[in-house]
């Protein structure tokens, strides 16, 4: 079985997270599903380097990587996926879609309204379990204060 290792950016601006809808592709079970942006790690790249490169390529967008969030292993019918997700921030919401067909900026409480790719569901669930305090102003405080 083919093994694929990828990175994903959980991009937050203010109290909203960027959710992207995949276009129709080779595998119907992930076509048109929502996901956090990212992609494959190339030879010689660190996870963080791959994440910044993928976001620049797919969204023409610069992000700041804040901290590692969750590594998900998921068995799809045609491949085994290992996805390393990172909490990220950005200074604005201006990006350009090049690989996806739709986007939404959603609050944590709204994330479960979308039809997510199966590998992204554990990330959504963990985000929703760690409801972010609306009074936090610093990005790091919103997540670190909620850990454990």
PDB file of C-alpha atoms in Angstrom:
ATOM      1  CA  UNK A   1       0.000   0.000   0.000  1.00  0.00           C
ATOM      2  CA  UNK A   2       1.307   3.419  -0.973  1.00  0.00           C
ATOM      3  CA  UNK A   3       2.323   5.655   1.972  1.00  0.00           C
ATOM      4  CA  UNK A   4       1.922   9.428   1.662  1.00  0.00           C
ATOM      5  CA  UNK A   5       3.305  11.938   4.176  1.00  0.00           C
ATOM      6  CA  UNK A   6       1.837  15.433   4.122  1.00  0.00           C
ATOM      7  CA  UNK A   7       1.544  18.620   6.153  1.00  0.00           C
ATOM      8  CA  UNK A   8      -1.559  20.724   6.794  1.00  0.00           C
ATOM      9  CA  UNK A   9      -1.970  24.326   7.959  1.00  0.00           C
ATOM     10  CA  UNK A  10      -4.732  25.179  10.404  1.00  0.00           C
ATOM     11  CA  UNK A  11      -4.745  28.878   9.514  1.00  0.00           C
ATOM     12  CA  UNK A  12      -6.476  31.212  11.933  1.00  0.00           C
ATOM     13  CA  UNK A  13      -7.134  34.913  11.412  1.00  0.00           C
ATOM     14  CA  UNK A  14      -8.919  36.505  14.358  1.00  0.00           C
ATOM     15  CA  UNK A  15     -11.532  33.932  15.441  1.00  0.00           C
ATOM     16  CA  UNK A  16     -11.911  32.121  12.109  1.00  0.00           C
ATOM     17  CA  UNK A  17     -10.211  29.181  10.435  1.00  0.00           C
ATOM     18  CA  UNK A  18      -9.559  28.732   6.711  1.00  0.00           C
ATOM     19  CA  UNK A  19     -11.352  25.707   5.216  1.00  0.00           C
ATOM     20  CA  UNK A  20     -10.796  24.768   1.561  1.00  0.00           C
ATOM     21  CA  UNK A  21     -12.888  22.573  -0.723  1.00  0.00           C
ATOM     22  CA  UNK A  22     -11.022  20.118  -2.944  1.00  0.00           C
ATOM     23  CA  UNK A  23     -11.801  19.940  -6.633  1.00  0.00           C
ATOM     24  CA  UNK A  24     -12.896  16.704  -8.301  1.00  0.00           C
ATOM     25  CA  UNK A  25      -9.854  14.475  -8.506  1.00  0.00           C
ATOM     26  CA  UNK A  26      -8.524  10.965  -8.949  1.00  0.00           C
ATOM     27  CA  UNK A  27     -10.149   9.642  -5.765  1.00  0.00           C
ATOM     28  CA  UNK A  28     -13.902  10.140  -5.410  1.00  0.00           C
ATOM     29  CA  UNK A  29     -13.772   9.656  -1.624  1.00  0.00           C
ATOM     30  CA  UNK A  30     -11.862  12.931  -1.200  1.00  0.00           C
ATOM     31  CA  UNK A  31     -13.221  14.844  -4.216  1.00  0.00           C
ATOM     32  CA  UNK A  32     -15.199  17.946  -3.218  1.00  0.00           C
ATOM     33  CA  UNK A  33     -14.410  17.407   0.480  1.00  0.00           C
ATOM     34  CA  UNK A  34     -13.168  20.206   2.692  1.00  0.00           C
ATOM     35  CA  UNK A  35      -9.656  20.149   4.111  1.00  0.00           C
ATOM     36  CA  UNK A  36      -7.013  22.266   5.764  1.00  0.00           C
ATOM     37  CA  UNK A  37      -4.512  23.424   3.108  1.00  0.00           C
ATOM     38  CA  UNK A  38      -1.142  21.757   2.689  1.00  0.00           C
ATOM     39  CA  UNK A  39       0.528  19.028   0.699  1.00  0.00           C
ATOM     40  CA  UNK A  40       3.336  16.518   0.316  1.00  0.00           C
ATOM     41  CA  UNK A  41       6.719  16.836   1.967  1.00  0.00           C
ATOM     42  CA  UNK A  42       9.471  16.772  -0.670  1.00  0.00           C
ATOM     43  CA  UNK A  43      12.843  15.056  -0.205  1.00  0.00           C
ATOM     44  CA  UNK A  44      15.149  17.124   1.987  1.00  0.00           C
ATOM     45  CA  UNK A  45      12.389  19.382   3.328  1.00  0.00           C
ATOM     46  CA  UNK A  46      11.406  19.772   6.945  1.00  0.00           C
ATOM     47  CA  UNK A  47       7.700  19.669   7.746  1.00  0.00           C
ATOM     48  CA  UNK A  48       7.704  23.440   8.312  1.00  0.00           C
ATOM     49  CA  UNK A  49       9.507  24.155   5.027  1.00  0.00           C
ATOM     50  CA  UNK A  50       7.038  21.969   3.151  1.00  0.00           C
ATOM     51  CA  UNK A  51       4.092  23.692   4.788  1.00  0.00           C
ATOM     52  CA  UNK A  52       5.253  27.210   3.909  1.00  0.00           C
ATOM     53  CA  UNK A  53       6.069  26.130   0.333  1.00  0.00           C
ATOM     54  CA  UNK A  54       2.720  24.408  -0.188  1.00  0.00           C
ATOM     55  CA  UNK A  55       0.743  27.389   1.137  1.00  0.00           C
ATOM     56  CA  UNK A  56       2.704  29.771  -1.107  1.00  0.00           C
ATOM     57  CA  UNK A  57       2.138  27.494  -4.136  1.00  0.00           C
ATOM     58  CA  UNK A  58      -1.540  26.706  -3.528  1.00  0.00           C
ATOM     59  CA  UNK A  59      -2.735  30.013  -2.089  1.00  0.00           C
ATOM     60  CA  UNK A  60      -0.025  32.591  -2.855  1.00  0.00           C
ATOM     61  CA  UNK A  61      -0.238  33.293   0.867  1.00  0.00           C
ATOM     62  CA  UNK A  62       2.329  33.792   3.616  1.00  0.00           C
ATOM     63  CA  UNK A  63       1.687  32.229   6.996  1.00  0.00           C
ATOM     64  CA  UNK A  64       3.417  32.093  10.349  1.00  0.00           C
ATOM     65  CA  UNK A  65       3.704  28.601  11.816  1.00  0.00           C
ATOM     66  CA  UNK A  66       2.889  28.773  15.516  1.00  0.00           C
ATOM     67  CA  UNK A  67       3.029  25.187  16.821  1.00  0.00           C
ATOM     68  CA  UNK A  68       2.464  21.552  15.930  1.00  0.00           C
ATOM     69  CA  UNK A  69      -1.114  20.489  16.572  1.00  0.00           C
ATOM     70  CA  UNK A  70      -1.814  16.861  15.678  1.00  0.00           C
ATOM     71  CA  UNK A  71      -0.443  14.042  13.515  1.00  0.00           C
ATOM     72  CA  UNK A  72      -3.171  11.940  11.916  1.00  0.00           C
ATOM     73  CA  UNK A  73      -2.731   8.521  10.322  1.00  0.00           C
ATOM     74  CA  UNK A  74      -5.602   7.516   8.070  1.00  0.00           C
ATOM     75  CA  UNK A  75      -6.084   4.517   5.806  1.00  0.00           C
ATOM     76  CA  UNK A  76      -7.819   5.528   2.588  1.00  0.00           C
ATOM     77  CA  UNK A  77      -8.787   2.764   0.113  1.00  0.00           C
ATOM     78  CA  UNK A  78      -5.793   3.471  -2.153  1.00  0.00           C
ATOM     79  CA  UNK A  79      -3.121   4.836   0.196  1.00  0.00           C
ATOM     80  CA  UNK A  80      -2.031   5.286   3.801  1.00  0.00           C
ATOM     81  CA  UNK A  81      -1.874   8.973   4.781  1.00  0.00           C
ATOM     82  CA  UNK A  82       0.210  10.474   7.553  1.00  0.00           C
ATOM     83  CA  UNK A  83      -0.670  14.145   8.034  1.00  0.00           C
ATOM     84  CA  UNK A  84       1.195  16.533  10.337  1.00  0.00           C
ATOM     85  CA  UNK A  85      -0.971  19.547  11.173  1.00  0.00           C
ATOM     86  CA  UNK A  86       0.239  22.892  12.487  1.00  0.00           C
ATOM     87  CA  UNK A  87      -1.534  25.851  14.032  1.00  0.00           C
ATOM     88  CA  UNK A  88      -0.741  28.863  11.860  1.00  0.00           C
ATOM     89  CA  UNK A  89      -1.583  32.534  11.710  1.00  0.00           C
ATOM     90  CA  UNK A  90      -1.612  35.137   8.959  1.00  0.00           C
ATOM     91  CA  UNK A  91      -1.731  38.906   8.942  1.00  0.00           C
ATOM     92  CA  UNK A  92      -4.684  39.096   6.539  1.00  0.00           C
ATOM     93  CA  UNK A  93      -7.240  37.020   4.641  1.00  0.00           C
ATOM     94  CA  UNK A  94      -6.011  37.842   1.134  1.00  0.00           C
ATOM     95  CA  UNK A  95      -5.061  34.715  -0.784  1.00  0.00           C
ATOM     96  CA  UNK A  96      -5.653  33.243  -4.250  1.00  0.00           C
ATOM     97  CA  UNK A  97      -7.187  29.814  -4.850  1.00  0.00           C
ATOM     98  CA  UNK A  98      -5.154  27.807  -7.365  1.00  0.00           C
ATOM     99  CA  UNK A  99      -5.880  24.177  -6.384  1.00  0.00           C
ATOM    100  CA  UNK A 100      -9.279  24.355  -4.648  1.00  0.00           C
ATOM    101  CA  UNK A 101     -12.779  25.327  -5.770  1.00  0.00           C
ATOM    102  CA  UNK A 102     -14.161  27.035  -2.661  1.00  0.00           C
ATOM    103  CA  UNK A 103     -13.107  28.475   0.684  1.00  0.00           C
ATOM    104  CA  UNK A 104     -14.736  29.487   3.932  1.00  0.00           C
ATOM    105  CA  UNK A 105     -13.517  31.267   7.062  1.00  0.00           C
ATOM    106  CA  UNK A 106     -15.376  29.600   9.930  1.00  0.00           C
ATOM    107  CA  UNK A 107     -15.481  29.880  13.705  1.00  0.00           C
ATOM    108  CA  UNK A 108     -14.579  26.744  15.663  1.00  0.00           C
ATOM    109  CA  UNK A 109     -18.241  26.115  16.475  1.00  0.00           C
ATOM    110  CA  UNK A 110     -19.075  26.060  12.746  1.00  0.00           C
ATOM    111  CA  UNK A 111     -16.389  23.622  11.570  1.00  0.00           C
ATOM    112  CA  UNK A 112     -18.563  20.519  11.857  1.00  0.00           C
ATOM    113  CA  UNK A 113     -21.019  21.933   9.295  1.00  0.00           C
ATOM    114  CA  UNK A 114     -18.706  21.054   6.406  1.00  0.00           C
ATOM    115  CA  UNK A 115     -18.196  17.741   4.592  1.00  0.00           C
ATOM    116  CA  UNK A 116     -14.558  17.109   5.574  1.00  0.00           C
ATOM    117  CA  UNK A 117     -12.042  14.680   4.085  1.00  0.00           C
ATOM    118  CA  UNK A 118     -11.833  11.742   6.503  1.00  0.00           C
ATOM    119  CA  UNK A 119      -8.212  12.443   7.508  1.00  0.00           C
ATOM    120  CA  UNK A 120      -9.098  16.020   8.535  1.00  0.00           C
ATOM    121  CA  UNK A 121     -11.951  14.995  10.853  1.00  0.00           C
ATOM    122  CA  UNK A 122      -9.716  14.248  13.891  1.00  0.00           C
ATOM    123  CA  UNK A 123      -8.237  17.753  13.554  1.00  0.00           C
ATOM    124  CA  UNK A 124     -11.703  19.321  13.428  1.00  0.00           C
ATOM    125  CA  UNK A 125     -12.777  17.281  16.451  1.00  0.00           C
ATOM    126  CA  UNK A 126      -9.721  18.298  18.478  1.00  0.00           C
ATOM    127  CA  UNK A 127     -10.204  21.972  17.582  1.00  0.00           C
ATOM    128  CA  UNK A 128     -13.836  21.795  18.650  1.00  0.00           C
ATOM    129  CA  UNK A 129     -12.899  20.121  21.961  1.00  0.00           C
ATOM    130  CA  UNK A 130     -10.531  22.975  22.730  1.00  0.00           C
ATOM    131  CA  UNK A 131     -13.058  25.803  22.328  1.00  0.00           C
ATOM    132  CA  UNK A 132     -11.054  28.975  22.099  1.00  0.00           C
ATOM    133  CA  UNK A 133     -11.672  31.735  24.586  1.00  0.00           C
ATOM    134  CA  UNK A 134     -13.188  34.728  22.754  1.00  0.00           C
ATOM    135  CA  UNK A 135     -11.373  37.050  25.184  1.00  0.00           C
ATOM    136  CA  UNK A 136      -7.908  35.927  24.125  1.00  0.00           C
ATOM    137  CA  UNK A 137      -6.047  38.396  21.998  1.00  0.00           C
ATOM    138  CA  UNK A 138      -2.734  36.619  21.490  1.00  0.00           C
ATOM    139  CA  UNK A 139      -2.816  33.705  19.087  1.00  0.00           C
ATOM    140  CA  UNK A 140      -0.672  31.475  21.302  1.00  0.00           C
ATOM    141  CA  UNK A 141      -2.861  32.121  24.364  1.00  0.00           C
ATOM    142  CA  UNK A 142      -5.919  30.825  22.561  1.00  0.00           C
ATOM    143  CA  UNK A 143      -4.395  27.376  22.196  1.00  0.00           C
ATOM    144  CA  UNK A 144      -1.788  27.008  24.911  1.00  0.00           C
ATOM    145  CA  UNK A 145      -4.165  28.072  27.699  1.00  0.00           C
ATOM    146  CA  UNK A 146      -6.572  25.352  26.571  1.00  0.00           C
ATOM    147  CA  UNK A 147      -4.056  22.500  26.452  1.00  0.00           C
ATOM    148  CA  UNK A 148      -4.766  19.371  28.445  1.00  0.00           C
TER     149      UNK A 148
END
